Each structure stands twice: as structure tokens, then as C-alpha cells.
XYZ file of C-alpha atoms in Angstrom:
563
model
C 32.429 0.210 3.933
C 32.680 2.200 0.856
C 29.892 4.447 -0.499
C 27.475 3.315 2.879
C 30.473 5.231 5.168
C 30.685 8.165 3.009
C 27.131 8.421 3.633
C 27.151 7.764 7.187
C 30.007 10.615 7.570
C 28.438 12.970 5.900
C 25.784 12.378 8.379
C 27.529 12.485 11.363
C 27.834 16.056 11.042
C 24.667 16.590 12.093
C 25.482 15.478 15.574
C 21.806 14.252 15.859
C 22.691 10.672 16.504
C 24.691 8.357 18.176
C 27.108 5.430 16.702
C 24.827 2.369 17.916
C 22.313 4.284 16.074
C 24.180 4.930 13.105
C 25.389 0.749 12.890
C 21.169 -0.318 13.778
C 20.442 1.474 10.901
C 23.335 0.240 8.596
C 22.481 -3.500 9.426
C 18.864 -2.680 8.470
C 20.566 -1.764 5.473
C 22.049 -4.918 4.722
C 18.616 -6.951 5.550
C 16.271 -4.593 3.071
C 18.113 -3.147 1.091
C 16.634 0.320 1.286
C 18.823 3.150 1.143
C 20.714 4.151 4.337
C 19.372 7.764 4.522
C 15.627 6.191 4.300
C 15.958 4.963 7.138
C 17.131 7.003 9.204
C 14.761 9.100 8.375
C 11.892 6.627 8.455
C 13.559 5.671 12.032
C 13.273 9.358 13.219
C 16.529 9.717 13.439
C 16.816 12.483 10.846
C 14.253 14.639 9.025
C 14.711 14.616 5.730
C 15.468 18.204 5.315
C 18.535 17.977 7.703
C 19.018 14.677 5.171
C 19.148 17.072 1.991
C 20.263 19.994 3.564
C 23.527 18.152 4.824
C 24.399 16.230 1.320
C 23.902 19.576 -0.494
C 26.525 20.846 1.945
C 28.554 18.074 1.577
C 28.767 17.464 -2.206
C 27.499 21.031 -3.489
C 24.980 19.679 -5.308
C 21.976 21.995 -5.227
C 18.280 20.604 -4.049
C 14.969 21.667 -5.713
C 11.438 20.829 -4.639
C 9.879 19.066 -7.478
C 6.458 20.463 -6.990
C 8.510 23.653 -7.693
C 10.074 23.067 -10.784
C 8.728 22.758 -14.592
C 9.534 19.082 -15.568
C 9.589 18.430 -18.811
C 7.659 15.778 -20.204
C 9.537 15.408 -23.214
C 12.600 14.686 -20.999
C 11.062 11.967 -18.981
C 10.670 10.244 -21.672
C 14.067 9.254 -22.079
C 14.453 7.225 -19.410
C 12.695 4.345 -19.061
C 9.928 4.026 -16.391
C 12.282 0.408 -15.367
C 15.259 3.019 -14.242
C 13.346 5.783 -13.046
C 11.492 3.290 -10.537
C 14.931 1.551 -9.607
C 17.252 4.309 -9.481
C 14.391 7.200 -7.732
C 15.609 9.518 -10.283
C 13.428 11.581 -12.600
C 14.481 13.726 -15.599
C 13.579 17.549 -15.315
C 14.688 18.849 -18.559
C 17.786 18.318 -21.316
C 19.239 20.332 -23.626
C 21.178 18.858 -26.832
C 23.901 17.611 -24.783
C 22.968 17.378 -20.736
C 20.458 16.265 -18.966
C 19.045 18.038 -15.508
C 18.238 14.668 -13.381
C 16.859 15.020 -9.866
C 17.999 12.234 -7.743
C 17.718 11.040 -4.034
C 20.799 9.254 -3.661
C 23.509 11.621 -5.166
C 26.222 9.498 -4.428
C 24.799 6.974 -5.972
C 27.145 6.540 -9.272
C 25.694 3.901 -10.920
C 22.494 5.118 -11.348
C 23.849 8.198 -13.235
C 26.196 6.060 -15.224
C 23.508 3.925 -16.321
C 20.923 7.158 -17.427
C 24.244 8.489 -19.021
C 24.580 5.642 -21.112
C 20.682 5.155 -21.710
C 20.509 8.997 -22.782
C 24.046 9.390 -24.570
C 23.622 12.514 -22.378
C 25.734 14.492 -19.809
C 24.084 14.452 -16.482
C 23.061 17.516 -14.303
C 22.208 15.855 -11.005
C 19.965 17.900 -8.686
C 18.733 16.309 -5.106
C 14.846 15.971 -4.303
C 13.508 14.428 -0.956
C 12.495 10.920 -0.820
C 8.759 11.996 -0.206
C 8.833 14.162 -3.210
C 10.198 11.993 -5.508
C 7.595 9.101 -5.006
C 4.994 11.732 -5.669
C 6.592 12.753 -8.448
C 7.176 9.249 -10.330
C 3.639 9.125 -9.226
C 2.110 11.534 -11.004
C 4.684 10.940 -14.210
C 4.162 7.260 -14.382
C 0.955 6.459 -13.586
C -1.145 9.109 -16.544
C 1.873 9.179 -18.894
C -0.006 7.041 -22.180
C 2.363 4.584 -23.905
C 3.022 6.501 -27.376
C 2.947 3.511 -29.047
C -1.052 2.980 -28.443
C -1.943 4.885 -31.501
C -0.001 2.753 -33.706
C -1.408 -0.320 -31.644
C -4.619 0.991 -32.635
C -4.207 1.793 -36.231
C -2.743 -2.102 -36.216
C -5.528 -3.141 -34.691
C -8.188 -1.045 -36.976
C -7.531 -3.312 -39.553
C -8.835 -6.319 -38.394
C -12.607 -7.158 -36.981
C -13.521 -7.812 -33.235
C -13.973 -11.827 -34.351
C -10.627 -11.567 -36.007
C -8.445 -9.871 -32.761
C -10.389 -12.812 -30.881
C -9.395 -15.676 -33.429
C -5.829 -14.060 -33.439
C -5.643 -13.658 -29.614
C -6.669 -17.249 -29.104
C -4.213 -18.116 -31.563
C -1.124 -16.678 -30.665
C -1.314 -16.103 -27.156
C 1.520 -18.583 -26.095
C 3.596 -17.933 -29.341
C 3.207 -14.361 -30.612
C 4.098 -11.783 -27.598
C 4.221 -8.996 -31.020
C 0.040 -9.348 -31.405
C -1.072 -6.203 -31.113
C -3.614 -6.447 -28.655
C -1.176 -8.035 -26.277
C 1.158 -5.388 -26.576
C -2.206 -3.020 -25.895
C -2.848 -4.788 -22.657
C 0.511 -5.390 -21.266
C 1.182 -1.697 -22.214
C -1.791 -0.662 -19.457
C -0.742 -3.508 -17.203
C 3.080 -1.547 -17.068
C 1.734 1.870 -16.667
C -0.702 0.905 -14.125
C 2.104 -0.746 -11.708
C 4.762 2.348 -12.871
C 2.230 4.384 -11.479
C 1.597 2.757 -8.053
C -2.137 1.844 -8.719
C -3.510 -0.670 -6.177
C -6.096 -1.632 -8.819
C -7.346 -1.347 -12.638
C -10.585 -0.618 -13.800
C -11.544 -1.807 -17.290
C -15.219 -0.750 -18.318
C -17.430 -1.186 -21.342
C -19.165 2.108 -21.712
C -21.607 2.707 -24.673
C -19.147 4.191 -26.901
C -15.887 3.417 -25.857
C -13.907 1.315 -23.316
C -13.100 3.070 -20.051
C -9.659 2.435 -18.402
C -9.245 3.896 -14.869
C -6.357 3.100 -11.902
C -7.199 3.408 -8.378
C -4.603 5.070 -7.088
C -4.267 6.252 -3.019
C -7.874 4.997 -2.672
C -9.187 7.153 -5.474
C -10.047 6.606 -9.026
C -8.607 8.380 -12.128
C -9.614 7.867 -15.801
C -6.462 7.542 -17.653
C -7.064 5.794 -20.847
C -10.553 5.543 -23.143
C -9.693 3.348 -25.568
C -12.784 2.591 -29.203
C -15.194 -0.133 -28.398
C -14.017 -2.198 -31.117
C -11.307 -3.511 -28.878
C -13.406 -4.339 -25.984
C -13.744 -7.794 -26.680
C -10.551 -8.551 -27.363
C -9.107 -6.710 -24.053
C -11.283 -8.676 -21.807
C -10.596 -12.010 -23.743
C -7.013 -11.257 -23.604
C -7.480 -10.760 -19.569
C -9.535 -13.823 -19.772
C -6.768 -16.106 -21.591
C -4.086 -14.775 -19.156
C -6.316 -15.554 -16.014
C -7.292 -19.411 -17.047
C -10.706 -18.122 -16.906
C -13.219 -19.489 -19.703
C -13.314 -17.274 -22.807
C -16.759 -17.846 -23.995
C -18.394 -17.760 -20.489
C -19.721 -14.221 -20.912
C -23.356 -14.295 -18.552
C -21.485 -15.109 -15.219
C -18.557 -13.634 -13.023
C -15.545 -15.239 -13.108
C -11.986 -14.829 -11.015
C -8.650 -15.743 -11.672
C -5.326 -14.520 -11.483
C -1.623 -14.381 -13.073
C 1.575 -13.348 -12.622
C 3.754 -11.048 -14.677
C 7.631 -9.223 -14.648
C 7.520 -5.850 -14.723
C 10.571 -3.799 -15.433
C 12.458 -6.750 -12.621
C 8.957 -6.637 -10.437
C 7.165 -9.623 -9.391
C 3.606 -8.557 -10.439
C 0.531 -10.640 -8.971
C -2.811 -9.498 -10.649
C -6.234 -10.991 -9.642
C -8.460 -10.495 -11.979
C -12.450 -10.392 -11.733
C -15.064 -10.526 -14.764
C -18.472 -9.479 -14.206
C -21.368 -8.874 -17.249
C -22.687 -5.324 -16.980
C -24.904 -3.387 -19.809
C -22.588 -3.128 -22.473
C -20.267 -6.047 -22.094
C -17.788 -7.463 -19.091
C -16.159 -5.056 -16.965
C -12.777 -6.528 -15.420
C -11.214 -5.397 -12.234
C -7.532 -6.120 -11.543
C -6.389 -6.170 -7.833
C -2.160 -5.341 -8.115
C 0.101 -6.825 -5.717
C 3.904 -6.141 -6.020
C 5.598 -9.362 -3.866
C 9.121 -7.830 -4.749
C 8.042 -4.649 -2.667
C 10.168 -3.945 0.394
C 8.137 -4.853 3.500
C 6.425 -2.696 5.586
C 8.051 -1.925 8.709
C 5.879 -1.578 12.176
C 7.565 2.207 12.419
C 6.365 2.948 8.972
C 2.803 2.579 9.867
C 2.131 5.755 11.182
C 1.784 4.567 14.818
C 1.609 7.312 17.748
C 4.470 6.593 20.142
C 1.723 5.348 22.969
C 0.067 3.364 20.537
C 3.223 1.769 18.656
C 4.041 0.778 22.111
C 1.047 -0.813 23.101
C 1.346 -2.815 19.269
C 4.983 -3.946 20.378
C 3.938 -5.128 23.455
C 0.781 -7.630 21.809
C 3.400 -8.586 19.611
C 5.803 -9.666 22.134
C 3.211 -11.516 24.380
C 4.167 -15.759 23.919
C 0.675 -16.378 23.309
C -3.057 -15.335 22.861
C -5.102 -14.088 19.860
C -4.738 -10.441 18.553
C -6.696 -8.890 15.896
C -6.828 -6.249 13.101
C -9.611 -4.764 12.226
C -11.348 -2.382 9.798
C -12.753 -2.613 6.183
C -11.308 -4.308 3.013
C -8.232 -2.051 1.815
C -7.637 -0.241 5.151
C -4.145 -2.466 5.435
C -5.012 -4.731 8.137
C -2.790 -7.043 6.039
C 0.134 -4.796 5.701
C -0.208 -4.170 9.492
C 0.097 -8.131 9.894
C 3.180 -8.716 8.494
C 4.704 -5.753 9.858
C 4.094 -7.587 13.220
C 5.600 -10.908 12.482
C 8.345 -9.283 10.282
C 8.970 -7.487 13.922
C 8.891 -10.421 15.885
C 10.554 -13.209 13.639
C 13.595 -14.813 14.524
C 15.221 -18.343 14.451
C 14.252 -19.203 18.020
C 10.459 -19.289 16.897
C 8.469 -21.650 14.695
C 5.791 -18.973 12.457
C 3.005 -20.330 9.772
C 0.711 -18.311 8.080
C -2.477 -19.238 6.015
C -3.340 -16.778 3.780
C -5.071 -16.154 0.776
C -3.371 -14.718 -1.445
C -0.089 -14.545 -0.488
C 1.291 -10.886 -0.619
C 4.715 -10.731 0.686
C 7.505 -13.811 1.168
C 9.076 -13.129 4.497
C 12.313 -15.105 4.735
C 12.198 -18.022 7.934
C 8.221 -17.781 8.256
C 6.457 -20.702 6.689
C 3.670 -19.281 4.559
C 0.473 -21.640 3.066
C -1.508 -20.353 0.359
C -5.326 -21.107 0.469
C -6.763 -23.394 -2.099
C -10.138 -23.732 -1.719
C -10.700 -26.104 -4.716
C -8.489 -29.037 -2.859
C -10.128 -28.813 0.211
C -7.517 -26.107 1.721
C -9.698 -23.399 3.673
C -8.702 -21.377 6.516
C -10.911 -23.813 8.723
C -9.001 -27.016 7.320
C -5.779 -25.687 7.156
C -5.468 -24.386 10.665
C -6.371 -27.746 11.686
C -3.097 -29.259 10.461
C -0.839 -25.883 11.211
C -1.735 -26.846 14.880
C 0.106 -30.218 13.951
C 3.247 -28.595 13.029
C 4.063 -27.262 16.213
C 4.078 -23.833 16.001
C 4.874 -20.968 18.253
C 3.127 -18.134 16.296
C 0.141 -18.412 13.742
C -1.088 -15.795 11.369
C -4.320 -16.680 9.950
C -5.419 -14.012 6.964
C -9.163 -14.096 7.672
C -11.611 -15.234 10.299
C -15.101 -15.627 8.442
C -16.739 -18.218 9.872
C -17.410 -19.675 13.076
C -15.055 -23.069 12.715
C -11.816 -20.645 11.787
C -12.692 -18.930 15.022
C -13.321 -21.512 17.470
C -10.120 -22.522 16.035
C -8.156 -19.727 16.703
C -9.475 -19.521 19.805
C -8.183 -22.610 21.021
C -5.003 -22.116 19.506
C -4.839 -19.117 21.816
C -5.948 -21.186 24.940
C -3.489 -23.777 23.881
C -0.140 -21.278 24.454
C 0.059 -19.958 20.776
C 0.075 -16.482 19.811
C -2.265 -16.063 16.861
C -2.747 -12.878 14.538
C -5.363 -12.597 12.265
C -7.864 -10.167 10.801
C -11.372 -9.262 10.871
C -13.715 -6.876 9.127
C -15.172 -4.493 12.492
C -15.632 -0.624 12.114
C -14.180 -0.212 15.570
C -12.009 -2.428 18.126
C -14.874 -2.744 20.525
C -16.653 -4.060 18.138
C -14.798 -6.818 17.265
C -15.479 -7.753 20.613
C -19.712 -8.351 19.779
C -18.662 -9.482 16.299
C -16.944 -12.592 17.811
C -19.470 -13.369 20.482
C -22.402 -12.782 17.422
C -20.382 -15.296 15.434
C -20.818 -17.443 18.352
C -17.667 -17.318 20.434
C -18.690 -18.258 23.952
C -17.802 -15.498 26.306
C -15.689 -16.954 28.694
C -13.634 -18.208 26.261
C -13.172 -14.974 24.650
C -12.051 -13.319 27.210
C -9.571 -16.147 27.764
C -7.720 -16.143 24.527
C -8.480 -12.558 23.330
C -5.677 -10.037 24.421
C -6.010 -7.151 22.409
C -7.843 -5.494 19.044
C -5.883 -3.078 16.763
C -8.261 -0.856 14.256
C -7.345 1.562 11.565
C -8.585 3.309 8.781
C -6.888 4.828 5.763
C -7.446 8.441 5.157
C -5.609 10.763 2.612
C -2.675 12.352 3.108
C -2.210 16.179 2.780
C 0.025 17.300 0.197
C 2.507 18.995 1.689
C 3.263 21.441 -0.418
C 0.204 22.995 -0.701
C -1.756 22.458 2.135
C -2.686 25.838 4.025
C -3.512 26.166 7.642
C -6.715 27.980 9.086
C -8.184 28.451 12.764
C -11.406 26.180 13.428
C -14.507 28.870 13.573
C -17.405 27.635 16.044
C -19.699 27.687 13.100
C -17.389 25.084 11.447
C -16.678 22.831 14.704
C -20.350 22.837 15.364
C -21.249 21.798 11.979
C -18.615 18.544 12.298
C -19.755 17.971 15.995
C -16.303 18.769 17.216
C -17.175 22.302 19.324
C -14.120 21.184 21.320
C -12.087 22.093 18.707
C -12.880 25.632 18.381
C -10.303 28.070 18.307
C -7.376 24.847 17.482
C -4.904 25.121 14.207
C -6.119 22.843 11.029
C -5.055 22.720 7.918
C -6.959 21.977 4.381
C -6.240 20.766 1.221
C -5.808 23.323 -1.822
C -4.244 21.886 -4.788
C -0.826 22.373 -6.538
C 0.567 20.971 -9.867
C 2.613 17.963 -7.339
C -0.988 16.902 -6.536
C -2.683 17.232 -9.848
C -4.620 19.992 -8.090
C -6.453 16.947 -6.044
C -4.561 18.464 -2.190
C -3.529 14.995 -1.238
C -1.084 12.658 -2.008
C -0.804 9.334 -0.722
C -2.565 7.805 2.548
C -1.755 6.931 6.080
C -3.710 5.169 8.878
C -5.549 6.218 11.597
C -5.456 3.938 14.421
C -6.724 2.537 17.792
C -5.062 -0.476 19.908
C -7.301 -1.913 22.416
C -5.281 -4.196 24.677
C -8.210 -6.940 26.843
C -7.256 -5.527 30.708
C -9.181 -6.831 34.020
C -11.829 -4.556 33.789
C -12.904 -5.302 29.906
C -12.378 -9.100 30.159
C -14.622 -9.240 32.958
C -17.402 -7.689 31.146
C -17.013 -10.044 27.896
C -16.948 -13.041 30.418
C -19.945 -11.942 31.897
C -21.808 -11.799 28.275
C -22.439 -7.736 29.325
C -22.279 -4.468 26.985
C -22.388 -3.447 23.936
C -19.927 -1.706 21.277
C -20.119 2.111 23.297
C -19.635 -0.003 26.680
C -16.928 -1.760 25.607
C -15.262 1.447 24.089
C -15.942 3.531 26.999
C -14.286 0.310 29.339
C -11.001 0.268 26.585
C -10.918 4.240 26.989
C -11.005 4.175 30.883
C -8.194 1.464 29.853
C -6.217 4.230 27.933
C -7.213 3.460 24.569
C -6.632 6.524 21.990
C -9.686 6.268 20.086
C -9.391 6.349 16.301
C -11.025 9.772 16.117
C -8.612 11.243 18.814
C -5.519 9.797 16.846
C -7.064 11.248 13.909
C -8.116 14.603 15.354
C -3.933 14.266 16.454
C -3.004 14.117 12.892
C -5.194 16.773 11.372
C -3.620 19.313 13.908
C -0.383 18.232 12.801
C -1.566 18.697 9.432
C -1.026 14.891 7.979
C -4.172 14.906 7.178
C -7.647 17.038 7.006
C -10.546 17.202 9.424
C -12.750 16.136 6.817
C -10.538 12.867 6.026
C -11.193 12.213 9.692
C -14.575 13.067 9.904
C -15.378 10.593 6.833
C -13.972 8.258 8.941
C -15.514 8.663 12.264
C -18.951 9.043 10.406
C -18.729 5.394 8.582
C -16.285 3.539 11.655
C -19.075 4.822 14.353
């Protein structure tokens, strides 16, 4: 089996896990694609310590934490942010003739080949952990300004606004070379190298303000003169099919792009504000590995509970929480789990995110007449065991699902409650007749997003009284936290990355009774799905702060706004 048994060897001398384990985890392997140490580690069958700690042994190739070391910009530069992103390797510093190049995958000899020949350099490897690495491209990536903007600029400085308009208009289809094209493709590639979920582009009085959300928070990374507004946003505009001299109204649109071998969705919205348009780019990434259900951060006794719904041959399950909290992600997790040849799965959705292989996925289109309402209709005619429906908003789309649910289909879809109970009243205030409800719904799973500690820097204290009184957790006196500090890894922010809190609600006697009935409220039904054994999302929270995944004030934020 070639470079995957070396691997696995090398890991069998752990003794921490079994051959079926070993071969589960190989023939993920051969269905993603993601390297075999990834998932064992992402399986829990491995840390990834013993993972590093082991191939050092092995290969005598020494590790380094990267929030440790001194990386050299200068040095990252030479590889291209294409092979750093494909490869997981990032260059820590060169001399005239070698190259030091942390890598996760040591054995991976292709990847150094390639940066040999890119670099014309001997290479040094070093190995960093998986975790660390992503971090690190990160943070490299995602503020590291395309050198060539200044001479973009200086091009550009020598033409008026009307003139990079007239020539944008022009050329758009035929010249790729026109400067501002190369200016807005140039943020467009930094802002997916760098893992932002969205771009900001905003007129300011004096200049035009670039920022990338990135792990839920916003960073200013670019300010670019305000001669080139115009011609940014009209570029946007061109690229979008949106109308160039509509300038008083909102507009959407979207379009695709490769990036360094990624397909890149953007949708793109205009809005006028004081000094011009401001333009907001959502990013997807459909070449992006899915999301397994493991990955999600899941308690045991909750990822159980989640398997189980999923399993169940029919009735309606939901996912709540509020835009950006991954109730998507979550989704197709579930039917990636549960997708097989034996089962007939359609999804409506708008957009589409991910293409799953054997589930047959509908994009909305509004403008012919194809709406969640409409198009459930006619998925009901295909005869389907399992239907994922992106959205319910309205009233149609969820008498529809509910009768899909009556009618021996299991249907998954999302909607936007700060709690599972809650989804409960939201359904009955939408005007879901009770009975029926409690007929077709079987269970609710919420979740939140919260940042993630860095790990490298986070410190741990002892909750004072003072504190625990002050966040209305006195219970918690006297219990082992941990806060956020701030280290070069983290740009001194404490956190890096997210992960969800969650709560799974699963519709037993006792609850379905009550929503038959038309009785309680949001607390009653919580307190009903809690006698049930529902982990609240606070408790699962209040779990991962003492763990130290995440801080006590991430959770608090959460319980505050979720109720």
C-alpha cells in the first residue's frame, strides 16, 4: 500500500489501536482524501502529539511548535500561497542554499520535491501539528498584501476614475492584464488563502476600507486611495451580472472563480452608504473536504443522540440557531453520515455549498418560479426516502415538511431559533397545528459558534465568587477555567478558530404531549427536554470552558443572546 502502510506502521507502535481501526480509517482515506494521520486523530484514535511524537521517532526528523519559532516572512514568500495551501507546508527561514520547511506529512515526498524545484533550494523539513499549521497559514495568508499592489496602483494613478470605468467595461472579457482586475482578483486570492468566510469592501471618506471576516471576527487588512473605489465596486459589479450604473439601490449577485485549483463561489451584495457602495462578499469553497458528524465538536451523549435522529426512517428534524452558527455544515454532515445506495436523498437549497456524491441536490431559483415551497412540492414526486430542505421561512414550506414527515419521510432542515425549545413555539407561531407537530417533529438540534482558545497561550485560573457571581454562575466557584492572553500564533487576539456549542432535543412522550395539547412556553418546554436528558447549550458550553476549548466569557455571550 506504499507510503499509506509506512504510515500506518509507524503508527502501530503506539499500540493505541486495533487493525479494524487502522483499515476504517484507511478506507476513509480513499473516500476524502484527507491524510491518514488526520484522521485518526480527528477519529480519536490518536492525539496528535502521540501523532508527531511517533514520526519524529520514526524518521528523526525534529518537531517545532510554530507559535514558537521566528518565521520569516521573507521566506514565505517563496512559495506560493497555491502549494503552501495544498501541500500544509510553510517556509520558516532559508539561507542561500536550504530552506527550513515545516511540514505535516513528512513522508510526503512530493510535496518537498515540488517546493525544491519551486525554490531551486535544498529542503530542511521540520514537523508541525495539523492544528498548528492551519493557524499558521492562517495568520501568513490571510494579512500577507500582494507586493504587486503598489505597482497596481502607480498603474492605476495614471488614469481617472471615468477612465478605469470605461477601461473596465471595456476589457473585462478580453484583457485579464487591466490593472484593476489584477487589484481585485489579487484581494479575492488573499482573502480565500487566508480562510475568510467573508470580504468587506467600504467607501470611507478618504480611502477605501478592505476588511476579511475571519473566525467570526473582522480584521482590516487592506486601505486602498479613494480614487479606485469606483472602479473596485464596478469591477465586482461586472463580475456579479449586477447593473453597473444602478448606484441608489442594493443589488445581489454572485460568481464563481479558480483559486490556486479551488472552486470559489462568491455572493456578492451592493448597498449605497454615505460615501459610495459598500460590497460584501459571502466565500464558499465547494472543493472543501466535507465536514464530518465527529468533526463537529459533539459531546459523546450528544453525538449519540444526533446519530440516532439521523438513523430514524422518517420524521422531521431540525437545526437551529442564528445565520453563520453552521446549521448548514451540521446538515450535510448528517446526510453525508447517513447516505448510501439503498436510499433515495434530494436536497433544495439555496445556494448550494457542498456536492455530495449519490445525493440529488436542487438549487433554488426564485426568478423561475423555484422556491423552497414549490420545489418541495415536486421532490415529494420523486419518491424520496430522505429530504433536506435548506430553510423553512414561511408557513407553506412548513406545512410541507410536515406532511412529508407524516407521510414516512425523514426530512432535515433548518430554522433560525435561539434555543431548541424554541423552535418548538416558533413552528406553532408560524401556524403549525399542534397535533400535527408533535406527530412529525422528532427532535431539535441547536448550536452556537463561540471562539476557540488558542492553545498556546491560554492560561488557567480558579473561578473567585466575586467573578461567578458577577456571570450568574455561583455554582462554579472554586472550578478550573482558563482565559485568553495573546501570543504572536494568535496575533495577540487569544483565540483561534471556532467550535460549536450544542444542545439535541429529541420529541419523547412527555414533551409531545405538551405540544399536542397547545401547552407551555420556551422555559416549559426546556425544563420538559431537560427532565428528558437534554444537555443544555450552556452546560455543554460550561463543559468546554473547563476543558479549556473555549472561555467563560465566549459562553456567557452566548447564553446571554440564545436565552
Amino acid at each position: 500500500m506504499g507510503k499509506k502502510t509506512r504510515l500506518g506502521d509507524i503508527l502501530a507502535e503506539l499500540n493505541v489501536f486495533t487493525e479494524e481501526q487502522l483499515n476504517e480509517a484507511l478506507e476513509e482515506q480513499q473516500q476524502t482524501g484527507e491524510k491518514l494521520g488526520r484522521i485518526l486523530v480527528n477519529r480519536g484514535i490518536v492525539t496528535e502529539l502521540q501523532l508527531i511524537m511517533a514520526l519524529e521517532h520514526s524518521l528523526g526528523i525534529p518537531h517545532v511548535q510554530l507559535s514558537k519559532v521566528n518565521i520569516d516572512p521573507e521566506a514565505v514568500k517563496l512559495v506560493s500561497p497555491k502549494m503552501i495551501r495544498q501541500f500544509k507546508v510553510l517556509p520558516i527561514s532559508c539561507t542561500n542554499t536550504t530552506l527550513t520547511l515545516a511540514i505535516v506529512d513528512p513522508m510526503d515526498q512530493q510535496a518537498m520535491a515540488d517546493v525544491r524545484m519551486a525554490t531551486g533550494l535544498d529542503i530542511i523539513p521540520v514537523l508541525a501539528g495539523d492544528r498548528d499549521m492551519d493557524i499558521a497559514i492562517r495568520q501568513y495568508l490571510a494579512f500577507r498584501v500582494d507586493p504587486n499592489i503598489d505597482k497596481i496602483l502607480g498603474e492605476l494613478g495614471q488614469e481617472s476614475q471615468m477612465e478605469a470605468n470605461e477601461r473596465i467595461q471595456a476589457l473585462v472579457r478580453v484583457d485579464d492584464d487591466a490593472p484593476i482586475i489584477r487589484m481585485v482578483n489579487s484581494i479575492l486570492n488573499q482573502a480565500v488563502n487566508g480562510r475568510a468566510s467573508d470580504i468587506h469592501i467600504e467607501p470611507q471618506e478618504h480611502d477605501l476600507r478592505i476588511r476579511f471576516r475571519i473566525d467570526g471576527e473582522l480584521f482590516e487588512v487592506l486601505s486602498l486611495p479613494k480614487k479606485v473605489q469606483a472602479a473596485v465596486i464596478s469591477r465586482l459589479k461586472i463580475m456579479s451580472n449586477m447593473d453597473i450604473a444602478e448606484k441608489r439601490v442594493s443589488q445581489d449577485g454572485r460568481f464563481r472563480m479558480d483559486i490556486d485549483g479551488h472552486e470559489i463561489d462568491f455572493r456578492v451584495s451592493t448597498l449605497p452608504i454615505a460615501y459610495g457602495e459598500k460590497a460584501v462578499l459571502r466565500i464558499l469553497d465547494r472543493s472543501t473536504n466535507l465536514t464530518r458528524i465527529h468533526q463537529l465538536g459533539f459531546t459523546p451523549r450528544n453525538m449519540e443522540r444526533v446519530l440516532a435522529l439521523a438513523q430514524r426512517p422518517y420524521g422531521m428534524v431540525l437545526v437551529s440557531g442564528p445565520t453563520g452558527s453552521g446549521k448548514t455544515t451540521t446538515l450535510y454532515a448528517m446526510l453525508n453520515e447517513i447516505n448510501s445506495m439503498e436510499k433515495n436523498i434530494i436536497t433544495l437549497e439555496d445556494p448550494i455549498e457542498y456536492s455530495i456524491t449519490g445525493i440529488n441536490q436542487v438549487q433554488l431559483n426564485p426568478k423561475a418560479g423555484l422556491t423552497f415551497a414549490s420545489g418541495l412540492r415536486s421532490i415529494l414526486r420523486q419518491d424520496p426516502d430522505i429530504i433536506m430542505v435548506g430553510e423553512i421561512r414561511d408557513l407553506e414550506t412548513a406545512n410541507l415538511a410536515v406532511q412529508a414527515a407524516l407521510t414516512g419521510h425523514l426530512v432535515l432542515s433548518t430554522l433560525h431559533t435561539n434555543s431548541a425549545a424554541g423552535s418548538i413555539a416558533r413552528l406553532r407561531d408560524i401556524g403549525i397545528e399542534g397535533f400535527l407537530l408533535a406527530s412529525s417533529l422528532i427532535g431539535v438540534i441547536s448550536q452556537r459558534l463561540v471562539r476557540q482558545l488558542c492553545p498556546n497561550c491560554r492560561q488557567s485560573f480558579v473561578l473567585d465568587e466575586e467573578t461567578a457571581q458577577r456571570l450568574d454562575i455561583i455554582e462554579e466557584t472554586g472550578q478550573e477555567f482558563y482565559h485568553a492572553v495573546g501570543c504572536p500564533l494568535c496575533r495577540q487576539l487569544g483565540y483561534q478558530g471556532r467550535v460549536a456549542l450544542q444542545e439535541v432535543l429529541i420529541v419523547g412522550s412527555g414533551l409531545r404531549g405538551m405540544i399536542s395539547r397547545g401547552e407551555g412556553s420556551d422555559d416549559v418546554f426546556e425544563r420538559a427536554a431537560v427532565a428528558e436528558s437534554m444537555l443544555t447549550i450552556k452546560a455543554d458550553g460550561m463543559d468546554k470552558a473547563r476543558q479549556g476549548i473555549t472561555s467563560l466569557e465566549e459562553v456567557m455571550k452566548v447564553v446571554l443572546i440564545g436565552g
